[in-house]
CSV table of C-alpha atoms in Angstrom, one decimal:
chain,number,residue,atom,x,y,z
Z,1,MET,CA,-24.1,-11.3,-6.0
Z,2,ASN,CA,-22.4,-11.9,-9.2
Z,3,ARG,CA,-20.7,-15.3,-8.7
Z,4,ASN,CA,-18.9,-15.1,-11.9
Z,5,LYS,CA,-15.1,-15.5,-11.9
Z,6,LEU,CA,-12.8,-12.4,-12.3
Z,7,THR,CA,-11.8,-11.8,-16.3
Z,8,LEU,CA,-9.0,-10.6,-18.0
Z,9,ARG,CA,-10.6,-7.3,-18.3
Z,10,ASP,CA,-11.1,-7.1,-14.9
Z,11,TYR,CA,-8.0,-7.7,-13.8
Z,12,LEU,CA,-6.3,-5.3,-16.1
Z,13,LEU,CA,-8.9,-2.6,-15.1
Z,14,MET,CA,-7.8,-3.2,-11.4
Z,15,ALA,CA,-4.2,-2.9,-12.5
Z,16,LEU,CA,-4.6,0.1,-14.6
Z,17,ILE,CA,-6.5,1.8,-12.1
Z,18,SER,CA,-4.1,1.3,-9.2
Z,19,VAL,CA,-1.6,2.7,-11.4
Z,20,VAL,CA,-3.6,5.8,-11.8
Z,21,PHE,CA,-4.4,6.1,-8.2
Z,22,GLY,CA,-0.3,5.5,-7.8
Z,23,VAL,CA,-0.2,8.7,-9.2
Z,24,VAL,CA,-2.6,10.4,-7.1
Z,25,TYR,CA,-1.0,8.8,-3.8
Z,26,LEU,CA,2.6,10.2,-5.2
Z,27,LEU,CA,0.7,13.5,-4.9
Z,28,ALA,CA,-0.5,12.7,-1.1
Z,29,VAL,CA,3.0,11.5,-0.4
Z,30,TYR,CA,4.4,15.0,-1.3
Z,31,ALA,CA,2.0,16.5,0.4
Z,32,GLY,CA,2.4,14.2,3.6
Z,33,THR,CA,6.1,14.7,3.7
Z,34,ALA,CA,5.6,18.3,3.7
Z,35,LEU,CA,3.0,18.3,6.4
Z,36,THR,CA,5.3,16.1,8.5
Z,37,THR,CA,8.3,18.5,8.0
Z,38,ILE,CA,6.4,21.2,9.2
Z,39,LEU,CA,4.8,19.2,12.5
Z,40,THR,CA,7.8,17.3,13.1
Z,41,PRO,CA,9.5,20.1,15.8
Z,42,MET,CA,6.2,20.0,17.8
Z,43,GLY,CA,6.4,15.9,17.9
Z,44,LEU,CA,3.5,15.9,15.6
Z,45,GLY,CA,4.9,14.7,12.7
Z,46,VAL,CA,3.2,11.3,12.8
Z,47,LEU,CA,0.0,12.8,12.3
Z,48,GLY,CA,1.3,14.2,8.8
Z,49,TYR,CA,0.3,11.5,6.7
Z,50,GLU,CA,-3.2,11.0,8.1
Z,51,PRO,CA,-5.2,13.9,6.1
Z,52,PHE,CA,-4.3,12.0,3.3
Z,53,TYR,CA,-5.0,8.5,4.3
Z,54,GLY,CA,-8.4,7.9,2.9
Z,55,ILE,CA,-6.7,8.3,-0.8
Z,56,TRP,CA,-5.0,5.1,0.0
Z,57,TYR,CA,-8.5,3.1,0.0
Z,58,MET,CA,-9.8,4.7,-3.5
Z,59,ALA,CA,-8.9,2.3,-5.6
Z,60,ALA,CA,-10.5,-0.4,-3.8
Z,61,ILE,CA,-14.1,0.9,-3.5
Z,62,ILE,CA,-13.7,2.2,-7.1
Z,63,THR,CA,-13.3,-0.7,-8.4
Z,64,THR,CA,-15.5,-2.9,-6.1
Z,65,TYR,CA,-18.2,-0.1,-7.7
Z,66,LEU,CA,-17.0,-0.9,-11.0
Z,67,ILE,CA,-16.8,-4.8,-11.1
Z,68,ARG,CA,-19.4,-5.5,-8.6
Z,69,LYS,CA,-17.9,-8.8,-7.5
Z,70,PRO,CA,-16.5,-10.8,-4.9
Z,71,LEU,CA,-12.8,-9.8,-3.3
Z,72,VAL,CA,-12.4,-7.1,-5.7
Z,73,GLY,CA,-11.5,-4.8,-3.2
Z,74,ILE,CA,-9.2,-6.9,-1.9
Z,75,VAL,CA,-7.4,-7.9,-5.1
Z,76,THR,CA,-7.2,-4.5,-6.1
Z,77,GLU,CA,-5.3,-3.2,-3.1
Z,78,VAL,CA,-3.1,-6.5,-3.4
Z,79,ILE,CA,-2.5,-5.7,-7.1
Z,80,ALA,CA,-1.7,-1.8,-5.9
Z,81,ALA,CA,0.7,-3.1,-3.2
Z,82,LEU,CA,2.6,-5.0,-5.9
Z,83,ILE,CA,2.6,-2.2,-8.0
Z,84,GLU,CA,4.3,0.0,-5.7
Z,85,VAL,CA,6.6,-2.8,-4.4
Z,86,LEU,CA,8.0,-3.1,-8.3
Z,87,LEU,CA,8.0,0.4,-8.4
Z,88,GLY,CA,10.5,0.8,-5.3
Z,89,ASN,CA,8.0,1.5,-2.3
Z,90,MET,CA,10.1,2.1,0.9
Z,91,PHE,CA,8.0,-0.4,3.1
Z,92,GLY,CA,8.4,-3.1,0.7
Z,93,VAL,CA,6.5,-6.5,1.4
Z,94,MET,CA,4.9,-4.8,4.6
Z,95,VAL,CA,2.8,-2.7,2.2
Z,96,LEU,CA,1.4,-6.1,0.7
Z,97,VAL,CA,0.0,-6.5,4.2
Z,98,SER,CA,-1.4,-3.4,4.7
Z,99,ALA,CA,-2.9,-3.7,1.6
Z,100,PHE,CA,-4.6,-6.8,2.4
Z,101,ILE,CA,-5.8,-5.5,5.8
Z,102,GLN,CA,-7.0,-2.1,3.9
Z,103,GLY,CA,-9.2,-4.3,1.1
Z,104,VAL,CA,-10.9,-6.5,3.8
Z,105,GLY,CA,-11.7,-3.7,5.4
Z,106,VAL,CA,-13.6,-1.9,2.4
Z,107,GLU,CA,-14.8,-5.3,1.0
Z,108,LEU,CA,-16.6,-6.0,4.6
Z,109,PRO,CA,-19.5,-4.0,4.0
Z,110,PHE,CA,-20.2,-4.8,0.6
Z,111,THR,CA,-20.4,-8.5,1.6
Z,112,PHE,CA,-23.0,-7.8,4.0
Z,113,THR,CA,-25.0,-6.2,1.5
Z,114,LYS,CA,-24.1,-9.5,-1.0
Z,115,TYR,CA,-22.6,-7.1,-3.6
Z,116,GLU,CA,-25.7,-5.2,-4.3
Z,117,ASN,CA,-26.1,-2.0,-2.4
Z,118,TYR,CA,-23.7,0.9,-3.4
Z,119,SER,CA,-25.0,3.8,-1.8
Z,120,TYR,CA,-23.4,6.3,0.0
Z,121,LYS,CA,-24.5,4.4,3.5
Z,122,VAL,CA,-22.2,1.0,2.5
Z,123,ALA,CA,-19.4,3.5,1.0
Z,124,MET,CA,-19.2,5.6,4.3
Z,125,ALA,CA,-19.4,1.9,6.3
Z,126,SER,CA,-16.8,0.7,3.8
Z,127,ALA,CA,-15.0,4.0,5.2
Z,128,VAL,CA,-15.2,3.3,8.5
Z,129,SER,CA,-14.4,-0.5,8.6
Z,130,ALA,CA,-11.4,0.8,6.3
Z,131,THR,CA,-10.4,2.8,9.0
Z,132,VAL,CA,-10.7,0.7,11.7
Z,133,LEU,CA,-8.5,-2.4,10.6
Z,134,SER,CA,-6.0,-0.4,9.1
Z,135,PHE,CA,-5.1,1.7,12.4
Z,136,LEU,CA,-5.2,-1.8,14.2
Z,137,TRP,CA,-2.3,-2.9,11.5
Z,138,THR,CA,-0.4,0.1,11.9
Z,139,GLY,CA,-0.7,0.5,15.9
Z,140,PHE,CA,0.9,-3.0,15.8
Z,141,ARG,CA,3.6,-1.8,13.4
Z,142,SER,CA,4.2,1.5,14.9
Z,143,ASN,CA,3.8,0.6,18.5
Z,144,TYR,CA,0.8,3.4,19.1
Z,145,LEU,CA,1.3,1.9,23.3
Z,146,ALA,CA,4.3,3.8,23.3
Z,147,MET,CA,2.6,6.9,22.5
Z,148,ASP,CA,0.5,9.4,24.2
Z,149,TRP,CA,-3.4,8.5,24.3
Z,150,ARG,CA,-4.4,11.7,23.0
Z,151,ILE,CA,-1.7,11.1,19.8
Z,152,VAL,CA,-3.1,8.2,19.1
Z,153,VAL,CA,-6.7,9.4,19.6
Z,154,ALA,CA,-6.1,12.4,16.9
Z,155,ILE,CA,-4.4,9.5,14.3
Z,156,PHE,CA,-7.7,7.8,14.7
Z,157,VAL,CA,-10.3,11.0,14.2
Z,158,ILE,CA,-7.8,12.7,11.2
Z,159,ARG,CA,-7.5,8.9,9.2
Z,160,LEU,CA,-11.2,8.5,9.8
Z,161,LEU,CA,-12.4,12.0,8.7
Z,162,SER,CA,-10.1,11.6,5.9
Z,163,ALA,CA,-11.6,8.1,5.1
Z,164,LEU,CA,-15.2,9.7,5.2
Z,165,PHE,CA,-14.1,12.4,2.9
Z,166,PHE,CA,-12.0,10.4,0.3
Z,167,THR,CA,-13.4,6.7,0.6
Z,168,GLY,CA,-16.8,7.2,1.4
Z,169,TYR,CA,-17.8,11.0,-0.4
Z,170,LEU,CA,-15.2,11.4,-3.4
Z,171,SER,CA,-15.1,7.9,-4.7
Z,172,LYS,CA,-18.5,7.4,-4.5
Z,173,LEU,CA,-18.9,10.8,-6.6
Z,174,ILE,CA,-17.1,9.5,-9.1
Z,175,CYS,CA,-18.5,6.3,-9.4
Z,176,ASP,CA,-21.8,7.7,-9.7
Z,177,LYS,CA,-20.8,10.3,-12.1
Z,178,LEU,CA,-19.1,7.4,-14.5
Z,179,ASP,CA,-22.6,5.2,-14.1
Z,180,LYS,CA,-24.4,8.1,-15.1
Z,181,ALA,CA,-22.1,8.7,-18.1
Z,182,GLY,CA,-23.4,5.3,-19.3
Z,183,ILE,CA,-19.8,4.0,-19.0
Z,184,LEU,CA,-20.5,1.0,-16.9
Z,185,ALA,CA,-21.6,-2.2,-18.6
Z,186,ASN,CA,-23.6,-3.4,-16.0
Z,187,HIS,CA,-25.8,-0.5,-15.5
Z,188,LEU,CA,-27.1,-0.3,-11.7
Z,189,ASN,CA,-30.6,0.3,-10.6
Z,190,THR,CA,-31.7,3.8,-8.9
Z,191,SER,CA,-32.6,1.4,-5.8
Z,192,GLU,CA,-28.9,0.0,-5.7
Z,193,VAL,CA,-27.1,3.2,-6.0
Z,194,SER,CA,-29.1,5.6,-3.5
Z,195,ASP,CA,-30.0,5.2,0.2
B,1,MET,CA,23.7,-11.2,-1.7
B,2,ILE,CA,19.8,-11.4,-2.0
B,3,ASP,CA,19.6,-10.9,-6.1
B,4,SER,CA,19.8,-14.8,-6.5
B,5,ILE,CA,17.1,-15.6,-3.8
B,6,ASN,CA,13.8,-16.8,-5.3
B,7,PRO,CA,11.3,-14.1,-4.9
B,8,THR,CA,8.7,-15.8,-3.6
B,9,ALA,CA,11.0,-17.3,-0.9
B,10,LYS,CA,12.6,-13.9,-0.4
B,11,THR,CA,8.7,-12.3,0.3
B,12,VAL,CA,8.1,-15.4,2.8
B,13,GLY,CA,11.5,-14.6,4.7
B,14,ILE,CA,11.3,-10.8,5.1
B,15,LEU,CA,7.5,-10.8,5.6
B,16,LEU,CA,7.6,-13.6,8.4
B,17,GLY,CA,11.2,-11.3,9.8
B,18,SER,CA,9.3,-8.1,9.6
B,19,ILE,CA,6.0,-9.6,11.6
B,20,ILE,CA,8.6,-11.2,14.3
B,21,LEU,CA,10.5,-7.9,14.4
B,22,GLY,CA,6.6,-5.8,14.9
B,23,LEU,CA,7.0,-8.3,18.2
B,24,THR,CA,10.1,-7.0,19.8
B,25,PHE,CA,10.5,-3.5,21.2
B,26,GLN,CA,14.0,-2.8,21.6
B,27,TRP,CA,15.9,-0.5,19.8
B,28,GLU,CA,19.4,-2.4,19.6
B,29,ILE,CA,17.2,-5.0,17.4
B,30,ASN,CA,16.1,-3.0,15.3
B,31,LEU,CA,19.6,-1.5,14.6
B,32,PHE,CA,20.9,-5.1,14.1
B,33,VAL,CA,18.1,-5.5,11.3
B,34,ILE,CA,19.0,-1.9,9.9
B,35,LEU,CA,22.6,-2.8,9.2
B,36,LEU,CA,21.8,-6.3,8.2
B,37,CYS,CA,19.6,-4.3,5.6
B,38,LEU,CA,22.2,-2.4,4.6
B,39,LEU,CA,24.7,-4.9,4.1
B,40,PHE,CA,21.8,-7.1,1.8
B,41,LEU,CA,21.8,-3.5,-0.3
B,42,ILE,CA,25.5,-2.8,-0.5
B,43,THR,CA,26.2,-6.3,-1.6
B,44,SER,CA,23.4,-5.8,-4.2
B,45,LYS,CA,24.1,-5.7,-8.4
B,46,ARG,CA,20.4,-4.5,-8.2
B,47,THR,CA,20.6,-1.5,-6.4
B,48,ASP,CA,20.7,1.8,-7.6
B,49,PRO,CA,22.4,4.3,-5.2
B,50,ALA,CA,20.9,6.9,-6.7
B,51,LYS,CA,17.2,5.5,-6.3
B,52,LEU,CA,18.2,4.3,-2.5
B,53,SER,CA,19.2,7.8,-1.7
B,54,LYS,CA,15.9,9.3,-3.2
B,55,ILE,CA,14.0,7.0,-1.2
B,56,MET,CA,15.9,7.2,2.4
B,57,ILE,CA,14.9,11.3,2.6
B,58,PRO,CA,11.4,10.6,3.4
B,59,ILE,CA,12.2,7.4,5.8
B,60,ALA,CA,14.8,9.5,7.5
B,61,LEU,CA,12.2,12.4,7.7
B,62,ILE,CA,9.5,9.9,9.2
B,63,SER,CA,12.1,8.3,11.2
B,64,ILE,CA,13.0,11.6,12.8
B,65,SER,CA,9.1,12.5,13.3
B,66,TYR,CA,8.6,9.2,15.1
B,67,PHE,CA,11.5,9.7,17.4
B,68,PHE,CA,10.2,13.3,18.0
B,69,THR,CA,6.7,11.7,18.7
B,70,GLY,CA,8.1,9.2,21.2
B,71,TRP,CA,10.1,11.9,23.1
B,72,LEU,CA,7.9,14.3,23.4
B,73,PHE,CA,4.8,12.3,24.1
B,74,SER,CA,5.7,9.0,25.5
B,75,SER,CA,2.9,6.9,27.1
B,76,GLU,CA,3.3,5.6,30.9
B,77,GLN,CA,3.5,2.3,29.7
B,78,ALA,CA,6.4,3.2,27.5
B,79,LEU,CA,8.2,5.0,29.8
B,80,PHE,CA,7.7,2.0,32.8
B,81,ALA,CA,9.0,-0.7,30.0
B,82,GLY,CA,12.1,1.4,29.2
B,83,ALA,CA,13.6,1.6,33.0
B,84,SER,CA,16.0,-1.3,32.6
B,85,ASP,CA,17.4,-0.2,29.3
B,86,PRO,CA,20.8,0.8,29.3
B,87,ALA,CA,20.2,3.7,26.8
B,88,THR,CA,17.4,5.3,29.4
B,89,ILE,CA,20.5,5.8,32.0
B,90,ILE,CA,22.1,8.2,29.3
B,91,GLY,CA,19.0,9.8,27.9
B,92,GLY,CA,16.0,8.9,30.1
B,93,ASN,CA,12.9,6.9,29.7
B,94,ASP,CA,11.6,9.6,27.3
B,95,LEU,CA,14.6,9.5,24.8
B,96,THR,CA,14.9,5.7,24.9
B,97,ASN,CA,11.0,5.4,23.7
B,98,GLY,CA,11.8,7.9,20.9
B,99,LEU,CA,14.6,5.7,19.9
B,100,ASN,CA,12.9,2.9,20.2
B,101,LEU,CA,10.0,4.1,17.9
B,102,SER,CA,12.2,5.6,15.4
B,103,THR,CA,14.8,2.6,14.7
B,104,ARG,CA,11.4,0.8,14.6
B,105,VAL,CA,9.9,2.3,11.7
B,106,LEU,CA,13.6,2.7,10.3
B,107,SER,CA,14.0,-0.8,10.3
B,108,PHE,CA,10.8,-1.7,8.6
B,109,ALA,CA,11.7,0.2,6.3
B,110,MET,CA,14.9,-1.0,5.1
B,111,LEU,CA,13.4,-4.5,5.3
B,112,GLY,CA,11.0,-3.1,2.6
B,113,ILE,CA,13.7,-1.5,0.8
B,114,SER,CA,16.3,-4.4,0.4
B,115,TYR,CA,13.4,-6.3,-0.5
B,116,SER,CA,11.8,-3.7,-3.3
B,117,LEU,CA,15.3,-2.3,-4.9
B,118,THR,CA,17.0,-6.2,-5.1
B,119,THR,CA,13.7,-7.6,-6.6
B,120,ASP,CA,12.9,-7.8,-10.7
B,121,SER,CA,9.4,-7.4,-11.5
B,122,GLY,CA,9.6,-9.5,-14.2
B,123,GLU,CA,11.1,-12.6,-12.0
B,124,LEU,CA,8.7,-11.7,-9.1
B,125,ILE,CA,5.6,-12.2,-10.9
B,126,ALA,CA,6.8,-15.5,-12.5
B,127,SER,CA,7.9,-16.3,-9.1
B,128,PHE,CA,4.1,-15.7,-7.9
B,129,ILE,CA,2.9,-17.5,-10.4
B,130,GLN,CA,4.9,-20.5,-10.4
B,131,GLN,CA,5.2,-20.9,-6.8
B,132,ALA,CA,2.6,-19.0,-5.2
B,133,LYS,CA,-0.1,-20.1,-7.6
B,134,MET,CA,-1.0,-16.4,-8.5
B,135,PRO,CA,-3.6,-16.8,-11.5
B,136,MET,CA,-1.9,-16.2,-14.8
B,137,LYS,CA,-4.5,-13.1,-15.6
B,138,MET,CA,-3.6,-11.4,-12.6
B,139,GLY,CA,0.2,-11.7,-13.2
B,140,TYR,CA,0.1,-10.2,-16.8
B,141,ALA,CA,-2.3,-7.8,-16.0
B,142,ILE,CA,0.3,-6.2,-12.7
B,143,LEU,CA,3.0,-6.5,-15.5
B,144,THR,CA,1.0,-4.7,-18.3
B,145,ALA,CA,0.2,-2.1,-15.4
B,146,ILE,CA,3.9,-1.7,-14.7
B,147,ASN,CA,4.5,-1.5,-18.6
B,148,LEU,CA,2.0,1.3,-18.9
B,149,THR,CA,3.1,3.5,-16.0
B,150,SER,CA,4.9,6.0,-17.8
B,151,LEU,CA,1.9,6.3,-20.4
B,152,ILE,CA,-0.9,6.3,-17.9
B,153,HIS,CA,1.0,9.2,-16.2
B,154,ARG,CA,1.6,11.1,-19.3
B,155,GLU,CA,-2.2,10.5,-20.2
B,156,TYR,CA,-3.2,11.9,-16.5
B,157,ASP,CA,-1.2,15.1,-17.3
B,158,ASN,CA,-3.1,15.5,-20.7
B,159,SER,CA,-6.1,15.1,-19.3
B,160,LYS,CA,-5.3,17.7,-16.5
B,161,LEU,CA,-4.1,20.0,-19.6
B,162,ALA,CA,-7.0,19.2,-22.2
B,163,LEU,CA,-9.2,21.1,-18.8
B,164,GLN,CA,-6.6,23.8,-18.7
B,165,VAL,CA,-6.8,24.5,-22.3
B,166,ARG,CA,-10.6,24.9,-22.0
B,167,ASN,CA,-10.0,27.4,-18.9
B,168,ILE,CA,-11.0,25.0,-16.4
B,169,PRO,CA,-9.0,25.4,-13.3
B,170,VAL,CA,-7.1,22.2,-12.1
B,171,LYS,CA,-6.8,22.2,-8.5
B,172,PRO,CA,-4.7,19.2,-6.7
B,173,PHE,CA,-6.7,16.4,-6.0
B,174,ASP,CA,-9.3,17.4,-8.4
B,175,THR,CA,-12.0,14.3,-9.6
B,176,LYS,CA,-12.1,16.1,-13.2
B,177,PRO,CA,-9.1,14.6,-14.2
B,178,LEU,CA,-9.5,11.6,-12.5
B,179,PHE,CA,-13.0,10.8,-13.9
B,180,THR,CA,-11.3,11.5,-17.8
B,181,MET,CA,-9.0,8.7,-16.6
B,182,MET,CA,-11.8,6.3,-15.2
B,183,VAL,CA,-13.2,6.5,-18.2
B,184,ARG,CA,-10.0,6.1,-20.3
B,185,MET,CA,-8.8,3.0,-17.9
B,186,ILE,CA,-12.4,0.8,-18.4
B,187,ARG,CA,-12.0,1.6,-22.0
B,188,TRP,CA,-8.3,0.6,-22.1
B,189,SER,CA,-8.7,-2.5,-19.9
B,190,GLU,CA,-11.6,-3.6,-22.7
B,191,ARG,CA,-9.2,-3.3,-25.6
B,192,LEU,CA,-6.1,-5.1,-23.8
B,193,ALA,CA,-8.0,-7.8,-22.6
B,194,LEU,CA,-9.3,-7.9,-26.4
B,195,ALA,CA,-6.0,-7.8,-27.8
B,196,MET,CA,-4.8,-10.5,-25.3
B,197,GLU,CA,-6.9,-12.9,-25.7
B,198,ALA,CA,-7.0,-12.3,-29.5
B,199,LYS,CA,-3.2,-13.3,-29.4
B,200,GLY,CA,-3.9,-16.6,-27.4
B,201,PHE,CA,-3.9,-15.6,-23.9
B,202,SER,CA,-5.2,-17.9,-21.7
B,203,GLU,CA,-4.7,-19.8,-18.1
B,204,ASP,CA,-2.7,-22.5,-20.3
B,205,ARG,CA,0.2,-20.1,-20.9
B,206,VAL,CA,3.5,-21.6,-21.2
B,207,MET,CA,6.3,-19.0,-19.1
B,208,GLN,CA,9.9,-19.0,-21.0
B,209,MET,CA,10.9,-17.8,-17.3
B,210,GLN,CA,11.1,-20.9,-15.3
B,211,MET,CA,11.8,-19.9,-11.5
B,212,THR,CA,12.8,-22.9,-9.1
B,213,ILE,CA,13.6,-23.3,-5.2
B,214,LYS,CA,16.6,-24.1,-4.2
B,215,ALA,CA,18.3,-24.6,-0.9
B,216,LYS,CA,19.2,-21.4,-0.1
B,217,ASP,CA,16.2,-20.2,-0.8
B,218,ILE,CA,14.8,-22.1,2.0
B,219,LEU,CA,17.6,-21.3,4.0
B,220,PHE,CA,16.5,-17.7,3.6
B,221,SER,CA,12.9,-17.6,3.8
B,222,VAL,CA,13.5,-20.0,7.4
B,223,GLY,CA,16.9,-18.3,8.6
B,224,LEU,CA,15.8,-14.6,8.6
B,225,PRO,CA,13.4,-14.6,10.6
B,226,VAL,CA,15.1,-17.3,13.1
B,227,LEU,CA,17.6,-14.8,13.4
B,228,ILE,CA,15.7,-11.8,13.9
B,229,ALA,CA,13.8,-14.0,16.6
B,230,VAL,CA,17.1,-15.4,17.8
B,231,MET,CA,18.3,-11.7,18.5
B,232,GLY,CA,15.3,-10.0,19.8
B,233,PHE,CA,13.8,-13.1,22.3
B,234,VAL,CA,17.2,-14.5,23.3
B,235,ILE,CA,20.1,-12.7,22.8
B,236,LEU,CA,18.9,-9.0,23.5
């Protein structure tokens, strides 16, 4: 495990990547809002943002892969949330809590591998744990107990599928391409990135 | 009204207030918080009415969507819990459940907006560094990224354009421009870090902006959660 302290370059990379994903998040918000508008009259508007939920975990998993030091996922999510808040995010300070929980979710499987395994298996596990923790948090925030159980199950399943695609598959694909392109200073061995 | 509150104290107050609000399940307390936040926003000199109305559109939509879900897809537990509510007599259990859910989301959002729109980014980071012991590197990395936001947006558009002029189609959520941006950000972070350190940036840096905690800041950070708790658990 790389126990070196986070450097200025690491923090800058986390912050800059958070802003890049801020652009992607904005696209997801537009798409989610459009979907929510369509689904609202049927009472299914709460599902509108769920297909894009995995996008919110992408920054954390990508920086964890690129920097490979403990706590990077959590710090990235918190930095991304702070940037969102300062740019006028509607959920303000609660985004910081959501971000911390999502960061813990993304980071957890990497902790078990001592930050030495960056395979698809770990990326998928990361997507699952981020989904479970964020689902518990949004369940508390939006009071899922007041909703029909079928809606709650639909929220979880759609969010999980989204996370598996965006966080588990797409993020890992981008990182592997970066690694192959020779951009990363600390190049990984084949055993570290494949199952 | 809350412009002059220390940002760390404001964060603590609104965060605790939001968590306590999360433990209550009545639309009356949600409505009280919404009105309180409106008061914060109206009395703030930092609130930009155009920005506020732009943010309110998706919030209103989300709130309406929760109303319909709560109304059309109530859980049995929610119907039982709302039986004694005065609104239930007028509109029935389902309607009260919808009202509870929609005002809950709206009240969280209003707390968030009254935090986001009344807090200055420079003051927030300075306060987090000085009062919340945020690492100097992290604080300045956030400020750097915020100041580079428009440039990063332009770079992202340019990387899409660069693909399009080569007749490579770019779909929404395409990874190709994202890959280009990742490469650029890795390079930028290295160069920026070098430039900042070359100018003498370190953890020992002295800050010109000095943030302090006054009595009114403590009053706000304690008072707001206590007020919500009293309203939610004692009065209503």
